mmCIF file of C-alpha atoms in Angstrom:
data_model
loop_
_atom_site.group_PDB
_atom_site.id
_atom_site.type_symbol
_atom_site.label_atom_id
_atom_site.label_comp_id
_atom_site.label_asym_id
_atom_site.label_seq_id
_atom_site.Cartn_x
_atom_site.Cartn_y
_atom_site.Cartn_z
ATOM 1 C CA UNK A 1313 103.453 149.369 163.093
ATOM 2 C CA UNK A 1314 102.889 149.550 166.779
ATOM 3 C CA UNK A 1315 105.933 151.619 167.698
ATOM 4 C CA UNK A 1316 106.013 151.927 171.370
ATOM 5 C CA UNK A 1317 104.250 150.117 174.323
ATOM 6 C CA UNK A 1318 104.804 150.922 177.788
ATOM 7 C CA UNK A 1319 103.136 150.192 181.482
ATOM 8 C CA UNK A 1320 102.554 153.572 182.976
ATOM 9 C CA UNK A 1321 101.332 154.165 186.562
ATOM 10 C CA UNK A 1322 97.420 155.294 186.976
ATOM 11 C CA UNK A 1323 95.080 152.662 186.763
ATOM 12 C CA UNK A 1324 92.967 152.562 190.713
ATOM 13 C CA UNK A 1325 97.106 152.424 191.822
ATOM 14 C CA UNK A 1326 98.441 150.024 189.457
ATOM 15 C CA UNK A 1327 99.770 150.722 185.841
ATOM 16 C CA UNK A 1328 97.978 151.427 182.518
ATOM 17 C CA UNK A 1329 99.300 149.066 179.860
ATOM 18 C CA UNK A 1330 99.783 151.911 177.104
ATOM 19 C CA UNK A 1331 100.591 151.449 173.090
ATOM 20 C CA UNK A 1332 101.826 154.545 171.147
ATOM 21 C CA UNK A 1333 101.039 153.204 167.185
ATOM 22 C CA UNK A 1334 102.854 155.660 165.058
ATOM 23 C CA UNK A 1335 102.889 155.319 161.478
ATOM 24 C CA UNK A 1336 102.526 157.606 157.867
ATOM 25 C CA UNK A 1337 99.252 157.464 156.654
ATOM 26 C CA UNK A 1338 98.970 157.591 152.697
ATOM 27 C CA UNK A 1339 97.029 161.318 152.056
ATOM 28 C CA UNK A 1340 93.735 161.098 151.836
ATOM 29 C CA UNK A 1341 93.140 157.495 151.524
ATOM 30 C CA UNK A 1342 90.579 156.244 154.325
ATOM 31 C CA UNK A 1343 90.466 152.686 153.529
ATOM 32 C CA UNK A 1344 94.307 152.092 152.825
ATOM 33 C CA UNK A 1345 94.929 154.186 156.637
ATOM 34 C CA UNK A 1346 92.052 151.515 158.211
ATOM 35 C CA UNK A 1347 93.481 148.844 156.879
ATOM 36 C CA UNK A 1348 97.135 149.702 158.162
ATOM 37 C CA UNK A 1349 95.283 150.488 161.943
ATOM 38 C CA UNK A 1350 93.512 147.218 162.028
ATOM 39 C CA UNK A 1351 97.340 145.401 161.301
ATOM 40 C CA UNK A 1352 98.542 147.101 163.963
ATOM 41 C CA UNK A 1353 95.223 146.314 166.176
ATOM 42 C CA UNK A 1354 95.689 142.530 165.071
ATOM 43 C CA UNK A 1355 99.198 143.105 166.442
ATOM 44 C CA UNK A 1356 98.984 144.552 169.598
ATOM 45 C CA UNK A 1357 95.538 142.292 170.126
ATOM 46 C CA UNK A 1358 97.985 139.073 169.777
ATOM 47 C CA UNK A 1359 100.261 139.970 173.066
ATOM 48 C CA UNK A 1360 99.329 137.679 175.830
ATOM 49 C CA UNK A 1361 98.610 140.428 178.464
ATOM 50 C CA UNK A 1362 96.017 142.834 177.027
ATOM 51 C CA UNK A 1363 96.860 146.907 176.255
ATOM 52 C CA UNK A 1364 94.246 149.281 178.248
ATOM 53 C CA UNK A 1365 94.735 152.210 175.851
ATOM 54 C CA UNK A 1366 96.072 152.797 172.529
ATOM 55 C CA UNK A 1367 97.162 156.211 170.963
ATOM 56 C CA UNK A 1368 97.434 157.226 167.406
ATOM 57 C CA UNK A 1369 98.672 160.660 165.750
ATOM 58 C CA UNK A 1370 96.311 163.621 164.414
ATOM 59 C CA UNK A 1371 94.383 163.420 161.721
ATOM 60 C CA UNK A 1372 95.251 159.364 161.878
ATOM 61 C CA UNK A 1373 92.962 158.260 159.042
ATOM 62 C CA UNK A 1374 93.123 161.108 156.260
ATOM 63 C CA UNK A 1375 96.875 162.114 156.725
ATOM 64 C CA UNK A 1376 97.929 165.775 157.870
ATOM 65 C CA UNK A 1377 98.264 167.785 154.874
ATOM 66 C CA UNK A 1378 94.890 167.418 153.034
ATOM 67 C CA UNK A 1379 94.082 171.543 152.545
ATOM 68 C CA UNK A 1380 91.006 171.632 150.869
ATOM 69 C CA UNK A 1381 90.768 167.947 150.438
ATOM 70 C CA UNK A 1382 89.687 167.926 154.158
ATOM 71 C CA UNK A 1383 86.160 169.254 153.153
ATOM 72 C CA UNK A 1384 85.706 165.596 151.678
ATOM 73 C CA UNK A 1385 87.543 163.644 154.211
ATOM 74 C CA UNK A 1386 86.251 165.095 157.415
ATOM 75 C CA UNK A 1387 83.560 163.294 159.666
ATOM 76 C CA UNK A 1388 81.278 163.991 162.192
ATOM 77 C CA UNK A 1389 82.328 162.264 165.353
ATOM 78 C CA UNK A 1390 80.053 159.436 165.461
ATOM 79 C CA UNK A 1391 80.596 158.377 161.981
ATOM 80 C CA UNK A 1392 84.256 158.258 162.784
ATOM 81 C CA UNK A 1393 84.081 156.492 165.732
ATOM 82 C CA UNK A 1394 81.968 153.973 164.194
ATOM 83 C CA UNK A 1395 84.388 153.312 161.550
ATOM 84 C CA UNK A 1396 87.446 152.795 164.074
ATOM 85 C CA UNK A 1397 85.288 150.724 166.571
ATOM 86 C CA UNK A 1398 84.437 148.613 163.948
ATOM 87 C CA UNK A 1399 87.641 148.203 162.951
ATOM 88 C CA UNK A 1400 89.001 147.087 166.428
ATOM 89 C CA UNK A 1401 86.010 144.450 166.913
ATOM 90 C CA UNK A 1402 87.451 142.373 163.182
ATOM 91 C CA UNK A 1403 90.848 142.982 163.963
ATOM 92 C CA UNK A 1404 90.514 142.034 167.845
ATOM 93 C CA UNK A 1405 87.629 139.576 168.272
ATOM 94 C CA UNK A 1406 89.423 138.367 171.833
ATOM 95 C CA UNK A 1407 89.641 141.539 173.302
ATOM 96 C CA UNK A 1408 86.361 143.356 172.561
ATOM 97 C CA UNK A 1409 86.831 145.901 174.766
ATOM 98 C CA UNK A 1410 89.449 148.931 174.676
ATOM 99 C CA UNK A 1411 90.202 152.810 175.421
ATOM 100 C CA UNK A 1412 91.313 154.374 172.324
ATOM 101 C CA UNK A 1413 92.783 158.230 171.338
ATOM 102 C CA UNK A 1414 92.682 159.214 167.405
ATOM 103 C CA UNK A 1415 93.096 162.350 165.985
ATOM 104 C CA UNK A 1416 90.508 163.050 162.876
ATOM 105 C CA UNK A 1417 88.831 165.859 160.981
ATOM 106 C CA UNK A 1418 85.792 166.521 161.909
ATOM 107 C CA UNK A 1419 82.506 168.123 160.596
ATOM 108 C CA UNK A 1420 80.612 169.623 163.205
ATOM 109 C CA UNK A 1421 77.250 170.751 160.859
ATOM 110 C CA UNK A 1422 79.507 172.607 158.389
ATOM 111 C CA UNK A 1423 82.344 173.681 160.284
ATOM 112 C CA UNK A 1424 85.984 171.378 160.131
ATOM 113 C CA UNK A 1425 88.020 171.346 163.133
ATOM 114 C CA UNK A 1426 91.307 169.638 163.988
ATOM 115 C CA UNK A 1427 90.032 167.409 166.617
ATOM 116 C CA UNK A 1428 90.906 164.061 168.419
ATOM 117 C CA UNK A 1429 88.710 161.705 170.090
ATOM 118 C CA UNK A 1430 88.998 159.439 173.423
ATOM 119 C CA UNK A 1431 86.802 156.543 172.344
ATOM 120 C CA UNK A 1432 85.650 153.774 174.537
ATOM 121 C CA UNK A 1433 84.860 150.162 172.902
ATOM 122 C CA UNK A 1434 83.040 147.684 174.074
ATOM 123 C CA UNK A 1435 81.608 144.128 173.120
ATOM 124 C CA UNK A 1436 77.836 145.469 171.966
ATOM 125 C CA UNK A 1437 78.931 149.075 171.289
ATOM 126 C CA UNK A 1438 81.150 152.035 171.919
ATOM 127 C CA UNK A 1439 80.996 155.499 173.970
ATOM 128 C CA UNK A 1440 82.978 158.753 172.851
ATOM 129 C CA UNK A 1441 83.868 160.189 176.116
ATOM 130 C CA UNK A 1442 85.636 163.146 174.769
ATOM 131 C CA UNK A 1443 85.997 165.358 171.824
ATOM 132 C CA UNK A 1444 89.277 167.828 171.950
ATOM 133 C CA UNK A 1445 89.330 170.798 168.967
ATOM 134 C CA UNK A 1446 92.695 172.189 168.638
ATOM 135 C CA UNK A 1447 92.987 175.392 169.904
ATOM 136 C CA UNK A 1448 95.974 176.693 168.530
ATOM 137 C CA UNK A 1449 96.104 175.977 164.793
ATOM 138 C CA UNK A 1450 99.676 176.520 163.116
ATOM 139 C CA UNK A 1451 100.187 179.332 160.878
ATOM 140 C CA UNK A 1452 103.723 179.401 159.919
ATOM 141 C CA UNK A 1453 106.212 177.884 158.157
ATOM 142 C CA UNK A 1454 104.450 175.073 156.101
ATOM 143 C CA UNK A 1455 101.616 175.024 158.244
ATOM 144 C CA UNK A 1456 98.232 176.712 157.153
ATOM 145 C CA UNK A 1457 95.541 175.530 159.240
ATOM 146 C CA UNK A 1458 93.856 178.562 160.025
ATOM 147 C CA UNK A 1459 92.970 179.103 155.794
ATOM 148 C CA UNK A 1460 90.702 175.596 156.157
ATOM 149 C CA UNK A 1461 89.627 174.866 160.271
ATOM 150 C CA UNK A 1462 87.715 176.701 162.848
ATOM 151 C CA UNK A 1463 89.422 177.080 166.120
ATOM 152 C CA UNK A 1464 88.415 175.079 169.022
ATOM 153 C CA UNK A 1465 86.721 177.286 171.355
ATOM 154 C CA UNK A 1466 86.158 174.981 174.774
ATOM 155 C CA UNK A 1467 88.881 173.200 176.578
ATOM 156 C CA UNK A 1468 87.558 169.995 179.182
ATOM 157 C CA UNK A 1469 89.744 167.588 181.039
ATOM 158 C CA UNK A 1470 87.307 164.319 181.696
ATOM 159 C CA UNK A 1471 86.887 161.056 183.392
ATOM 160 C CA UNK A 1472 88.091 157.882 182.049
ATOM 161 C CA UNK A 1473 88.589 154.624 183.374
ATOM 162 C CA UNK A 1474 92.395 155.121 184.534
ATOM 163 C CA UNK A 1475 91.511 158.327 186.139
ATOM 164 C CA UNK A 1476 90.903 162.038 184.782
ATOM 165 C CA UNK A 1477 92.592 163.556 181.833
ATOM 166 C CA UNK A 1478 92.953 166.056 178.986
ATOM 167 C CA UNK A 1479 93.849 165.624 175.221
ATOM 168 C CA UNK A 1480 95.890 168.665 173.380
ATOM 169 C CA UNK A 1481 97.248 168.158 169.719
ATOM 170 C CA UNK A 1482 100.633 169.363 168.046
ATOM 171 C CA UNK A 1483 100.518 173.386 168.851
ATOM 172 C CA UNK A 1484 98.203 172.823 171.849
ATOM 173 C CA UNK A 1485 101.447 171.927 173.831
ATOM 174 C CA UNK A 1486 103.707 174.882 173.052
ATOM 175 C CA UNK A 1487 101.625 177.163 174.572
ATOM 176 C CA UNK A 1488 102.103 176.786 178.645
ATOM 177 C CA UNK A 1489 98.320 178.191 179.279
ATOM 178 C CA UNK A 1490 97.030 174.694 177.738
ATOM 179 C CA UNK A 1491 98.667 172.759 180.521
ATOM 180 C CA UNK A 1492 98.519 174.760 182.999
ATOM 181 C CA UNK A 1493 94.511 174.825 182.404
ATOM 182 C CA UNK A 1494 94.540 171.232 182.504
ATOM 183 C CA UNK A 1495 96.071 170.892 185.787
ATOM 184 C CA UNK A 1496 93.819 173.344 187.167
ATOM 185 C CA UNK A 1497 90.831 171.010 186.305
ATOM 186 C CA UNK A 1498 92.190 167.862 187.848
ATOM 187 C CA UNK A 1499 93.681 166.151 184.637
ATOM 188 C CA UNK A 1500 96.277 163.502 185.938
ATOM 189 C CA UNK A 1501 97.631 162.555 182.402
ATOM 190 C CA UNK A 1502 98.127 164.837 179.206
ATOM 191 C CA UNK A 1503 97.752 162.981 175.853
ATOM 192 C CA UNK A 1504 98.973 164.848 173.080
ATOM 193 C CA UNK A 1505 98.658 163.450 169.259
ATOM 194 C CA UNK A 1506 101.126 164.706 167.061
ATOM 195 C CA UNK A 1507 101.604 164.770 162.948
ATOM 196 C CA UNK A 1508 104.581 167.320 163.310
ATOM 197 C CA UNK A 1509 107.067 166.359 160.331
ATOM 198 C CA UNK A 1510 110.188 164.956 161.610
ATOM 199 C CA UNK A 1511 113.557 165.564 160.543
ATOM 200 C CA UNK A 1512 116.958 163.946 161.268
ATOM 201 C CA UNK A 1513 115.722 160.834 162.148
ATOM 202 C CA UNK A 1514 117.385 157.135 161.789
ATOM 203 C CA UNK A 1515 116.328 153.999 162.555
ATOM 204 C CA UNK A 1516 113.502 152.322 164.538
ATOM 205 C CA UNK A 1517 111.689 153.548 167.088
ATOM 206 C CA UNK A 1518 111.907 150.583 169.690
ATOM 207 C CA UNK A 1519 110.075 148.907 172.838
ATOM 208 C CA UNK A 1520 110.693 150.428 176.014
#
């Protein structure tokens, strides 16, 4: 389900109509996760005043804890991006166009990274403007990420149409250097996609 949705300030002075889509995806299954995304596209398409951006969690398709499963599941960017633009265009044929961030894993000719992708959609096609690898894989507790993913070794803020910005995921954040870099190259907004598992939760995430 679409779990948040929010107007936040950025867009040439006025606000960026924002949905956060959080949800669990079942492990490893692609189709079942795409299906799920294009009921919450279908949703958020339906409200009268359209949404600018939409945000999903890492690794948004496949589900977080895939170890070695991930050497089957991960795509190269383009494949995956034609995949969830497709999806958008059936589930939202009267609002072709939209600014979407996904986390996935990726193949890059052999070697899997945690990455997430800002993906622009339009009418007649789509345009990935950025490509974030996570830096700063977990190692500890449950986590294990460094025993199946290459490290991400570049870090980019970049232009979108609501003004410049970066993309960390999950660990990214905890370390202060990652934002602080940002900043330094002109990012106004931080997105950060997230599959951390959460505990001592109740109830429904609302509408703010």
């Amino acid at each position: 389900r679409a779990a948040d949705a929010r107007r936040t300030a950025g867009r040439r002075g006025g606000f960026v109509k924002l949905a956060i889509i959080q949800f669990k995806p079942r492990k490893g299954d692609v189709a079942a996760n795409l299906e799920t995304l294009g009921n919450a596209f279908a949703q958020l398409a339906a409200e009268e005043r359209p949404y600018d951006l939409i945000v999903l969690p890492e690794a948004s398709l496949t589900g977080y804890f895939l170890e070695g499963a991930l050497y089957e599941l991960a795509l190269p960017a383009e494949a995956f991006a034609e995949r969830v633009a497709a999806r958008w265009r059936a589930s939202a044929p009267a609002q072709p166009s939209i600014d979407l961030v996904l986390g996935f894993y990726e193949n890059a000719l052999g070697t899997y990274y945690n990455s997430a992708m800002y993906l622009q959609v339009e009418p007649k096609g789509h345009r990935i403007v950025h490509v974030h690898r996570k830096m700063f894989l977990a190692t500890y507790g449950v986590f294990d990420e460094e025993r199946f993913l290459s490290r991400g070794r570049h870090f980019a803020a970049f232009e979108t149409r609501f003004g410049r910005m970066a993309i960390l995921i999950c660990e990214d954040a905890w370390h202060a250097i990652m934002p602080t870099i940002a900043a330094i190259k002109g990012a106004r907004a931080l997105i950060i996609p997230s599959a951390s598992p959460g505990r001592g939760l109740s109830g429904e995430i609302g509408r703010a």
